C-alpha positions as protocol buffer text, in pm:
chain_id: "A"
residue {
  index: 1
  type: MET
  ca { x: 0 y: 0 z: 0 }
}
residue {
  index: 2
  type: ALA
  ca { x: 145 y: 335 z: -103 }
}
residue {
  index: 3
  type: HIS
  ca { x: 160 y: 626 z: 143 }
}
residue {
  index: 4
  type: GLN
  ca { x: -37 y: 920 z: 9 }
}
residue {
  index: 5
  type: LYS
  ca { x: 119 y: 1265 z: 58 }
}
residue {
  index: 6
  type: GLN
  ca { x: -111 y: 1533 z: 206 }
}
residue {
  index: 7
  type: ILE
  ca { x: -102 y: 1871 z: 32 }
}
residue {
  index: 8
  type: THR
  ca { x: -177 y: 2185 z: 235 }
}
residue {
  index: 9
  type: THR
  ca { x: -356 y: 2458 z: 41 }
}
residue {
  index: 10
  type: GLN
  ca { x: -418 y: 2706 z: 324 }
}
residue {
  index: 11
  type: GLN
  ca { x: -198 y: 2875 z: 582 }
}
residue {
  index: 12
  type: PRO
  ca { x: -250 y: 2745 z: 934 }
}
residue {
  index: 13
  type: THR
  ca { x: -470 y: 2964 z: 1153 }
}
residue {
  index: 14
  type: ASN
  ca { x: -472 y: 3015 z: 1524 }
}
residue {
  index: 15
  type: HIS
  ca { x: -833 y: 2960 z: 1628 }
}
residue {
  index: 16
  type: GLY
  ca { x: -949 y: 3091 z: 1963 }
}
residue {
  index: 17
  type: SER
  ca { x: -673 y: 3346 z: 2023 }
}
residue {
  index: 18
  type: SER
  ca { x: -525 y: 3619 z: 1812 }
}
residue {
  index: 19
  type: SER
  ca { x: -156 y: 3626 z: 1735 }
}
residue {
  index: 20
  type: ASN
  ca { x: -189 y: 3991 z: 1630 }
}
residue {
  index: 21
  type: PRO
  ca { x: -65 y: 4200 z: 1926 }
}
residue {
  index: 22
  type: PHE
  ca { x: -276 y: 4494 z: 1807 }
}
residue {
  index: 23
  type: LEU
  ca { x: -595 y: 4297 z: 1867 }
}
residue {
  index: 24
  type: VAL
  ca { x: -534 y: 4224 z: 2236 }
}
residue {
  index: 25
  type: PRO
  ca { x: -849 y: 4281 z: 2446 }
}
residue {
  index: 26
  type: THR
  ca { x: -853 y: 4619 z: 2618 }
}
residue {
  index: 27
  type: VAL
  ca { x: -981 y: 4757 z: 2946 }
}
residue {
  index: 28
  type: GLN
  ca { x: -1096 y: 5101 z: 3056 }
}
residue {
  index: 29
  type: TRP
  ca { x: -886 y: 5342 z: 3264 }
}
residue {
  index: 30
  type: SER
  ca { x: -941 y: 5262 z: 3631 }
}
residue {
  index: 31
  type: ALA
  ca { x: -947 y: 5636 z: 3709 }
}
residue {
  index: 32
  type: GLY
  ca { x: -1150 y: 5877 z: 3503 }
}
residue {
  index: 33
  type: LEU
  ca { x: -992 y: 6180 z: 3337 }
}
residue {
  index: 34
  type: TYR
  ca { x: -1165 y: 6416 z: 3579 }
}
residue {
  index: 35
  type: ASP
  ca { x: -1095 y: 6206 z: 3889 }
}
residue {
  index: 36
  type: CYS
  ca { x: -778 y: 6411 z: 3934 }
}
residue {
  index: 37
  type: CYS
  ca { x: -934 y: 6602 z: 4224 }
}
residue {
  index: 38
  type: ASN
  ca { x: -993 y: 6277 z: 4413 }
}
residue {
  index: 39
  type: ASP
  ca { x: -622 y: 6282 z: 4505 }
}
residue {
  index: 40
  type: MET
  ca { x: -554 y: 6648 z: 4585 }
}
residue {
  index: 41
  type: SER
  ca { x: -186 y: 6592 z: 4669 }
}
residue {
  index: 42
  type: GLU
  ca { x: -117 y: 6451 z: 4320 }
}
residue {
  index: 43
  type: CYS
  ca { x: -340 y: 6716 z: 4159 }
}
residue {
  index: 44
  type: CYS
  ca { x: -159 y: 7003 z: 4330 }
}
residue {
  index: 45
  type: TYR
  ca { x: 180 y: 6850 z: 4257 }
}
residue {
  index: 46
  type: ALA
  ca { x: 96 y: 6816 z: 3885 }
}
residue {
  index: 47
  type: TYR
  ca { x: -50 y: 7167 z: 3866 }
}
residue {
  index: 48
  type: LEU
  ca { x: 213 y: 7354 z: 4069 }
}
residue {
  index: 49
  type: CYS
  ca { x: 523 y: 7168 z: 3949 }
}
residue {
  index: 50
  type: PRO
  ca { x: 444 y: 6992 z: 3620 }
}
residue {
  index: 51
  type: CYS
  ca { x: 811 y: 6935 z: 3531 }
}
residue {
  index: 52
  type: CYS
  ca { x: 881 y: 6756 z: 3860 }
}
residue {
  index: 53
  type: PHE
  ca { x: 556 y: 6560 z: 3831 }
}
residue {
  index: 54
  type: MET
  ca { x: 640 y: 6441 z: 3479 }
}
residue {
  index: 55
  type: HIS
  ca { x: 990 y: 6343 z: 3590 }
}
residue {
  index: 56
  type: SER
  ca { x: 838 y: 6139 z: 3874 }
}
residue {
  index: 57
  type: LEU
  ca { x: 586 y: 5981 z: 3637 }
}
residue {
  index: 58
  type: GLY
  ca { x: 866 y: 5896 z: 3395 }
}
residue {
  index: 59
  type: LYS
  ca { x: 1060 y: 5718 z: 3668 }
}
residue {
  index: 60
  type: SER
  ca { x: 750 y: 5512 z: 3746 }
}
residue {
  index: 61
  type: ILE
  ca { x: 736 y: 5380 z: 3388 }
}
residue {
  index: 62
  type: ASN
  ca { x: 1111 y: 5330 z: 3349 }
}
residue {
  index: 63
  type: GLU
  ca { x: 1174 y: 5639 z: 3137 }
}
residue {
  index: 64
  type: GLU
  ca { x: 1485 y: 5845 z: 3194 }
}
residue {
  index: 65
  type: SER
  ca { x: 1475 y: 6222 z: 3175 }
}
residue {
  index: 66
  type: LEU
  ca { x: 1685 y: 6502 z: 3315 }
}
residue {
  index: 67
  type: CYS
  ca { x: 1382 y: 6719 z: 3356 }
}
residue {
  index: 68
  type: GLY
  ca { x: 1015 y: 6646 z: 3312 }
}
residue {
  index: 69
  type: CYS
  ca { x: 969 y: 6929 z: 3061 }
}
residue {
  index: 70
  type: CYS
  ca { x: 1251 y: 6855 z: 2815 }
}
residue {
  index: 71
  type: ILE
  ca { x: 1062 y: 6641 z: 2565 }
}
residue {
  index: 72
  type: PRO
  ca { x: 791 y: 6795 z: 2345 }
}
residue {
  index: 73
  type: ASN
  ca { x: 457 y: 6622 z: 2406 }
}
residue {
  index: 74
  type: GLN
  ca { x: 615 y: 6412 z: 2680 }
}
residue {
  index: 75
  type: ALA
  ca { x: 278 y: 6358 z: 2846 }
}
residue {
  index: 76
  type: GLY
  ca { x: 137 y: 6222 z: 2519 }
}
residue {
  index: 77
  type: VAL
  ca { x: 427 y: 5981 z: 2481 }
}
residue {
  index: 78
  type: TYR
  ca { x: 391 y: 5863 z: 2842 }
}
residue {
  index: 79
  type: ARG
  ca { x: 14 y: 5824 z: 2802 }
}
residue {
  index: 80
  type: MET
  ca { x: 57 y: 5609 z: 2492 }
}
residue {
  index: 81
  type: LYS
  ca { x: 322 y: 5399 z: 2665 }
}
residue {
  index: 82
  type: ILE
  ca { x: 106 y: 5341 z: 2973 }
}
residue {
  index: 83
  type: ARG
  ca { x: -208 y: 5276 z: 2772 }
}
residue {
  index: 84
  type: THR
  ca { x: -32 y: 5031 z: 2543 }
}
residue {
  index: 85
  type: ALA
  ca { x: 156 y: 4844 z: 2816 }
}
residue {
  index: 86
  type: LEU
  ca { x: -154 y: 4808 z: 3033 }
}
residue {
  index: 87
  type: HIS
  ca { x: -388 y: 4730 z: 2740 }
}
residue {
  index: 88
  type: ILE
  ca { x: -609 y: 5030 z: 2806 }
}
residue {
  index: 89
  type: GLU
  ca { x: -862 y: 5119 z: 2540 }
}
residue {
  index: 90
  type: GLY
  ca { x: -788 y: 5428 z: 2333 }
}
residue {
  index: 91
  type: THR
  ca { x: -608 y: 5571 z: 2032 }
}
residue {
  index: 92
  type: ALA
  ca { x: -297 y: 5777 z: 1971 }
}
residue {
  index: 93
  type: MET
  ca { x: -513 y: 6064 z: 1844 }
}
residue {
  index: 94
  type: ASN
  ca { x: -723 y: 6059 z: 2160 }
}
residue {
  index: 95
  type: ASP
  ca { x: -406 y: 6058 z: 2372 }
}
residue {
  index: 96
  type: CYS
  ca { x: -270 y: 6364 z: 2189 }
}
residue {
  index: 97
  type: PHE
  ca { x: -592 y: 6562 z: 2225 }
}
residue {
  index: 98
  type: THR
  ca { x: -637 y: 6459 z: 2589 }
}
residue {
  index: 99
  type: VAL
  ca { x: -295 y: 6584 z: 2696 }
}
residue {
  index: 100
  type: ALA
  ca { x: -322 y: 6895 z: 2477 }
}
residue {
  index: 101
  type: PHE
  ca { x: -652 y: 7011 z: 2628 }
}
residue {
  index: 102
  type: CYS
  ca { x: -652 y: 6846 z: 2974 }
}
residue {
  index: 103
  type: GLY
  ca { x: -282 y: 6809 z: 3048 }
}
residue {
  index: 104
  type: VAL
  ca { x: -291 y: 6818 z: 3427 }
}
residue {
  index: 105
  type: CYS
  ca { x: -592 y: 6586 z: 3446 }
}
residue {
  index: 106
  type: ALA
  ca { x: -429 y: 6344 z: 3199 }
}
residue {
  index: 107
  type: ALA
  ca { x: -102 y: 6341 z: 3396 }
}
residue {
  index: 108
  type: VAL
  ca { x: -281 y: 6272 z: 3725 }
}
residue {
  index: 109
  type: GLN
  ca { x: -497 y: 6005 z: 3558 }
}
residue {
  index: 110
  type: MET
  ca { x: -179 y: 5825 z: 3447 }
}
residue {
  index: 111
  type: LYS
  ca { x: -33 y: 5841 z: 3797 }
}
residue {
  index: 112
  type: LEU
  ca { x: -358 y: 5719 z: 3954 }
}
residue {
  index: 113
  type: GLU
  ca { x: -372 y: 5430 z: 3705 }
}
residue {
  index: 114
  type: LEU
  ca { x: -23 y: 5323 z: 3806 }
}
residue {
  index: 115
  type: LYS
  ca { x: -112 y: 5357 z: 4176 }
}
residue {
  index: 116
  type: ASN
  ca { x: -435 y: 5159 z: 4135 }
}
residue {
  index: 117
  type: ARG
  ca { x: -237 y: 4875 z: 3976 }
}
residue {
  index: 118
  type: GLY
  ca { x: 37 y: 4888 z: 4240 }
}
residue {
  index: 119
  type: LEU
  ca { x: 294 y: 5017 z: 3991 }
}
residue {
  index: 120
  type: ALA
  ca { x: 370 y: 5355 z: 4149 }
}
């Protein structure tokens, strides 16, 4: 009896889970954008000394900076890094607009997210 060779005509697929890292399920922020006043010490720190606050935030996410105000759109970059690493729902465009129009609230939201997850 001759052994018949099987011919594959389709690429294998991964059923049940996605191998595309851009399709990973997402969650919501644990702190809302306007929950910044719930932690007045962080809110005042971000408002009164934004450069120091951003430097502190950067250290929490393993980013080096000499000063928290040296990088243009630093808050946007940090927000995208945090959102991506923690699989938080959102888009790059939303991140840019959020930090442009609600910078202090966005910065405090990032810090609160890290605190809520035990990362800061």
